[in-house]
Amino acid sequence: NQFCYDLCIGAFGVAVGYPLDTVKVRIQTQRKSIGVWQCIDTTCRNEGVYGFYKGMSMPVTTLSISSSVVFGTYRNVLQVFRQLRCTSADAPSAKIDIFLSGLAGGIAQVSIMSPADIVKVRLQCQTEPYLGSDPKAKPKYRGPVHCLFTIAREEGVLGLYKGASALALRDGPSFATYFLVYYTVCEWLSPDKYVQPGKVVLFAGGLAGMCGWSIGTPMDVIKSRLQTNGMGKKHYRGFFHCIKESVRTEGPGVLFKGLGLNCIRAFPVNMAVFAMYELIIRFLRTES
């Protein structure tokens, strides 16, 4: 049952924030400066509303699974720490335990998320068929499954894991910060130390999402660039070369491309995610 509930949490979060995620990915992968409103306007004009939802079927299915891995790993590792410290289930967890459990959860889902994420990013960045320059042009990727097999055929199975190192460096610290901030804020704002769905959960979840993305955005930029490296001309030879070239040609600010969008998207998405998470935890407690 917990697995199914975690799937619901992941799918819900994806659906809420996907359009802004598409805009963010397109801004991050451009080697020239492009504004948020310019990107939105161009997408609307050339591709319509559908352009904002390209590749969404992949994260709705697979990111939901990865979300279940994150939350499941987090809960299980936290439980191990409780047992090692011989504390009761009702006792508050140590901050370091929450941080390390979040770190483990973020890293654990990389093996599942990486192939799905590269498919999502490539479909989000596939705009050529809608530009009108060539009426006979056909998209390279006809959908998520076709994209997955095309990458595996042309770039090998390891091609599905392009940017996996950056993804791990993004999600490990990001989820560690995410859970730590959430429970710290809930602890501050809940005098009775018992979190219930409501304003506290909504605010803490939104703030946790913003803090997590503030930590994770630099590696998010590198990840997206490595994942799209090969759609056209290859610009980067690897992880460190991508960082070096990006900073050299566009300045250090390139590592924070999309930070504002990530934070704007993160607040409502994670408000919803943690509200659902707490509801599910309460339901599981009443069931047991």
Short mmCIF file of C-alpha atoms in Angstrom, two decimals, residues 15-254:
data_model
loop_
_atom_site.label_atom_id
_atom_site.label_comp_id
_atom_site.label_asym_id
_atom_site.label_seq_id
_atom_site.Cartn_x
_atom_site.Cartn_y
_atom_site.Cartn_z
CA ALA A 15 1.29 17.11 -12.97
CA VAL A 16 1.31 20.33 -10.94
CA GLY A 17 4.68 21.66 -12.08
CA TYR A 18 5.37 20.21 -15.54
CA PRO A 19 4.75 23.29 -17.77
CA LEU A 20 7.21 25.40 -15.79
CA ASP A 21 9.67 22.49 -15.82
CA THR A 22 9.58 22.51 -19.62
CA VAL A 23 10.33 26.24 -19.71
CA LYS A 24 13.14 25.76 -17.18
CA VAL A 25 14.78 22.95 -19.18
CA ARG A 26 14.67 24.97 -22.40
CA ILE A 27 16.26 27.99 -20.73
CA GLN A 28 18.99 25.87 -19.12
CA THR A 29 19.99 24.09 -22.33
CA GLN A 30 20.24 27.25 -24.45
CA ARG A 31 23.82 28.43 -24.92
CA LYS A 32 22.52 31.96 -25.46
CA SER A 33 20.54 34.03 -22.98
CA ILE A 34 16.78 33.66 -23.24
CA GLY A 35 14.18 35.10 -20.88
CA VAL A 36 11.31 33.27 -19.24
CA TRP A 37 8.57 35.23 -21.00
CA GLN A 38 10.39 34.97 -24.32
CA CYS A 39 10.55 31.19 -23.93
CA ILE A 40 6.87 30.97 -22.95
CA ASP A 41 5.83 33.21 -25.85
CA THR A 42 7.93 31.28 -28.38
CA THR A 43 6.57 27.94 -27.16
CA CYS A 44 2.96 29.14 -27.29
CA ARG A 45 3.35 30.67 -30.72
CA ASN A 46 5.18 27.76 -32.37
CA GLU A 47 3.86 24.72 -30.53
CA GLY A 48 0.72 25.72 -28.68
CA VAL A 49 -0.20 24.56 -25.20
CA TYR A 50 0.93 21.03 -26.08
CA GLY A 51 4.52 22.27 -26.20
CA PHE A 52 4.55 22.68 -22.45
CA TYR A 53 3.57 19.05 -21.88
CA LYS A 54 5.97 17.28 -24.23
CA GLY A 55 7.24 14.05 -22.70
CA MET A 56 4.99 14.29 -19.67
CA SER A 57 3.79 10.69 -19.90
CA MET A 58 7.28 9.45 -19.05
CA PRO A 59 7.69 11.32 -15.73
CA VAL A 60 4.07 10.68 -14.73
CA THR A 61 4.80 6.95 -14.82
CA THR A 62 8.50 6.67 -13.97
CA LEU A 63 9.04 9.69 -11.76
CA SER A 64 6.15 8.43 -9.70
CA ILE A 65 8.12 5.24 -9.16
CA SER A 66 11.28 7.20 -8.36
CA SER A 67 9.28 9.28 -5.88
CA SER A 68 8.21 6.09 -4.16
CA VAL A 69 11.89 5.09 -3.97
CA VAL A 70 12.83 8.47 -2.48
CA PHE A 71 10.12 8.53 0.18
CA GLY A 72 10.38 4.79 0.85
CA THR A 73 14.18 4.90 1.24
CA TYR A 74 13.89 7.99 3.40
CA ARG A 75 11.41 6.33 5.78
CA ASN A 76 13.34 3.05 5.95
CA VAL A 77 16.73 4.67 6.56
CA LEU A 78 15.20 6.93 9.19
CA GLN A 79 13.72 3.85 10.86
CA VAL A 80 17.17 2.20 10.88
CA PHE A 81 18.61 5.27 12.59
CA ARG A 82 15.80 5.11 15.18
CA GLN A 83 16.64 1.49 15.91
CA LEU A 84 20.36 2.22 16.16
CA ARG A 85 19.64 5.05 18.60
CA CYS A 86 17.04 2.92 20.43
CA THR A 87 14.43 5.67 20.24
CA SER A 88 10.69 5.18 20.10
CA ALA A 89 8.62 5.72 16.95
CA ASP A 90 7.01 8.80 18.51
CA ALA A 91 10.31 10.48 19.47
CA PRO A 92 11.52 13.26 17.17
CA SER A 93 14.32 12.25 14.82
CA ALA A 94 17.77 13.79 15.08
CA LYS A 95 18.44 16.43 12.43
CA ILE A 96 21.52 14.58 11.16
CA ASP A 97 19.42 11.43 10.74
CA ILE A 98 16.83 13.33 8.68
CA PHE A 99 19.59 14.87 6.54
CA LEU A 100 21.34 11.53 5.88
CA SER A 101 18.04 9.73 5.20
CA GLY A 102 17.11 12.39 2.63
CA LEU A 103 20.57 12.09 1.07
CA ALA A 104 20.15 8.32 0.77
CA GLY A 105 16.68 8.70 -0.74
CA GLY A 106 17.87 11.20 -3.34
CA ILE A 107 20.80 9.05 -4.47
CA ALA A 108 18.81 5.79 -4.40
CA GLN A 109 16.38 6.86 -7.12
CA VAL A 110 19.04 7.94 -9.65
CA SER A 111 19.36 4.50 -11.27
CA ILE A 112 15.62 4.49 -11.96
CA MET A 113 15.20 8.16 -12.75
CA SER A 114 18.16 8.75 -15.08
CA PRO A 115 16.83 6.98 -18.23
CA ALA A 116 13.37 8.49 -17.75
CA ASP A 117 14.81 11.94 -17.13
CA ILE A 118 16.92 12.01 -20.28
CA VAL A 119 13.88 11.01 -22.33
CA LYS A 120 11.83 13.76 -20.68
CA VAL A 121 14.49 16.42 -21.27
CA ARG A 122 15.06 15.49 -24.91
CA LEU A 123 11.36 15.52 -25.70
CA GLN A 124 11.00 18.87 -23.94
CA CYS A 125 13.82 20.31 -26.05
CA GLN A 126 12.59 18.85 -29.34
CA THR A 127 11.15 21.93 -31.07
CA GLU A 128 12.37 21.58 -34.66
CA PRO A 129 9.18 20.09 -36.20
CA TYR A 130 7.16 23.07 -34.99
CA LEU A 131 9.36 25.88 -36.24
CA GLY A 132 7.91 25.90 -39.75
CA SER A 133 11.26 26.12 -41.54
CA ASP A 134 10.76 22.77 -43.27
CA PRO A 135 7.20 21.49 -43.78
CA LYS A 136 8.54 17.99 -44.46
CA ALA A 137 10.58 17.87 -41.25
CA LYS A 138 9.73 15.07 -38.91
CA PRO A 139 10.58 14.88 -35.20
CA LYS A 140 13.54 12.65 -34.39
CA TYR A 141 11.66 11.19 -31.43
CA ARG A 142 8.05 10.17 -31.99
CA GLY A 143 7.31 9.63 -28.31
CA PRO A 144 8.81 8.49 -25.00
CA VAL A 145 9.26 4.82 -25.92
CA HIS A 146 10.69 5.63 -29.35
CA CYS A 147 13.04 8.16 -27.74
CA LEU A 148 14.21 5.59 -25.19
CA PHE A 149 15.04 2.97 -27.81
CA THR A 150 16.58 5.51 -30.20
CA ILE A 151 19.01 6.72 -27.54
CA ALA A 152 19.89 3.13 -26.59
CA ARG A 153 20.46 2.22 -30.25
CA GLU A 154 22.49 5.29 -31.24
CA GLU A 155 24.39 5.97 -28.02
CA GLY A 156 24.35 2.61 -26.28
CA VAL A 157 22.64 1.68 -23.03
CA LEU A 158 25.05 3.96 -21.16
CA GLY A 159 23.67 6.82 -23.22
CA LEU A 160 20.53 6.55 -21.10
CA TYR A 161 22.66 7.47 -18.11
CA LYS A 162 24.17 10.65 -19.50
CA GLY A 163 24.20 13.21 -16.73
CA ALA A 164 23.64 10.56 -14.03
CA SER A 165 26.59 11.83 -11.98
CA ALA A 166 25.19 15.37 -12.05
CA LEU A 167 21.75 13.98 -11.23
CA ALA A 168 23.13 12.21 -8.14
CA LEU A 169 24.99 15.35 -7.07
CA ARG A 170 21.77 17.30 -7.55
CA ASP A 171 19.30 14.97 -5.86
CA GLY A 172 21.41 13.76 -2.93
CA PRO A 173 22.07 17.18 -1.33
CA SER A 174 18.77 18.54 -2.63
CA PHE A 175 16.60 15.90 -0.95
CA ALA A 176 18.73 16.02 2.20
CA THR A 177 18.02 19.76 2.42
CA TYR A 178 14.41 19.19 1.38
CA PHE A 179 13.49 16.86 4.25
CA LEU A 180 15.61 18.69 6.82
CA VAL A 181 14.03 22.07 6.09
CA TYR A 182 10.53 20.58 6.03
CA TYR A 183 10.73 18.94 9.42
CA THR A 184 12.66 21.81 10.99
CA VAL A 185 10.00 24.33 9.91
CA CYS A 186 7.20 22.01 11.03
CA GLU A 187 8.91 21.65 14.41
CA TRP A 188 9.18 25.42 14.78
CA LEU A 189 5.58 26.08 13.79
CA SER A 190 3.88 23.15 15.54
CA PRO A 191 3.94 23.63 19.32
CA ASP A 192 2.44 20.19 19.94
CA LYS A 193 5.15 18.59 17.77
CA TYR A 194 2.53 16.66 15.82
CA VAL A 195 2.23 17.68 12.21
CA GLN A 196 -1.19 17.62 10.62
CA PRO A 197 -2.17 18.65 7.09
CA GLY A 198 -2.90 22.34 7.12
CA LYS A 199 -1.19 25.70 6.79
CA VAL A 200 1.96 24.50 8.56
CA VAL A 201 2.45 21.58 6.16
CA LEU A 202 1.71 23.73 3.11
CA PHE A 203 4.18 26.44 4.09
CA ALA A 204 6.89 24.02 5.24
CA GLY A 205 6.53 21.90 2.10
CA GLY A 206 6.72 24.91 -0.20
CA LEU A 207 9.73 26.37 1.61
CA ALA A 208 11.48 22.97 1.66
CA GLY A 209 11.04 22.68 -2.09
CA MET A 210 12.51 26.13 -2.69
CA CYS A 211 15.52 25.42 -0.46
CA GLY A 212 16.10 22.04 -2.08
CA TRP A 213 16.11 23.54 -5.58
CA SER A 214 18.38 26.39 -4.47
CA ILE A 215 20.95 23.74 -3.57
CA GLY A 216 20.27 21.57 -6.61
CA THR A 217 19.99 24.08 -9.48
CA PRO A 218 23.72 24.24 -10.45
CA MET A 219 23.86 20.48 -10.97
CA ASP A 220 20.42 20.61 -12.61
CA VAL A 221 21.86 22.90 -15.30
CA ILE A 222 24.84 20.60 -15.90
CA LYS A 223 22.58 17.52 -15.96
CA SER A 224 20.25 19.02 -18.57
CA ARG A 225 23.17 20.08 -20.78
CA LEU A 226 24.81 16.67 -20.63
CA GLN A 227 21.50 14.96 -21.40
CA THR A 228 20.90 17.06 -24.54
CA ASN A 229 24.55 16.80 -25.60
CA GLY A 230 24.22 14.74 -28.76
CA MET A 231 20.82 15.88 -29.99
CA GLY A 232 22.75 18.07 -32.41
CA LYS A 233 26.38 19.11 -32.18
CA LYS A 234 28.33 17.69 -29.24
CA HIS A 235 29.59 20.56 -27.11
CA TYR A 236 30.82 18.70 -24.02
CA ARG A 237 33.21 15.79 -23.53
CA GLY A 238 32.02 14.97 -20.03
CA PHE A 239 30.93 16.22 -16.62
CA PHE A 240 33.91 18.46 -15.78
CA HIS A 241 34.28 19.72 -19.34
CA CYS A 242 30.61 20.74 -19.31
CA ILE A 243 31.10 22.78 -16.13
CA LYS A 244 34.31 24.36 -17.43
CA GLU A 245 32.92 25.26 -20.86
CA SER A 246 29.61 26.53 -19.54
CA VAL A 247 31.28 28.83 -17.01
CA ARG A 248 33.97 29.93 -19.49
CA THR A 249 31.53 30.90 -22.25
CA GLU A 250 28.59 32.19 -20.19
CA GLY A 251 30.04 33.11 -16.81
CA PRO A 252 29.37 31.66 -13.33
CA GLY A 253 25.75 32.82 -13.50
CA VAL A 254 25.03 30.00 -15.96
#
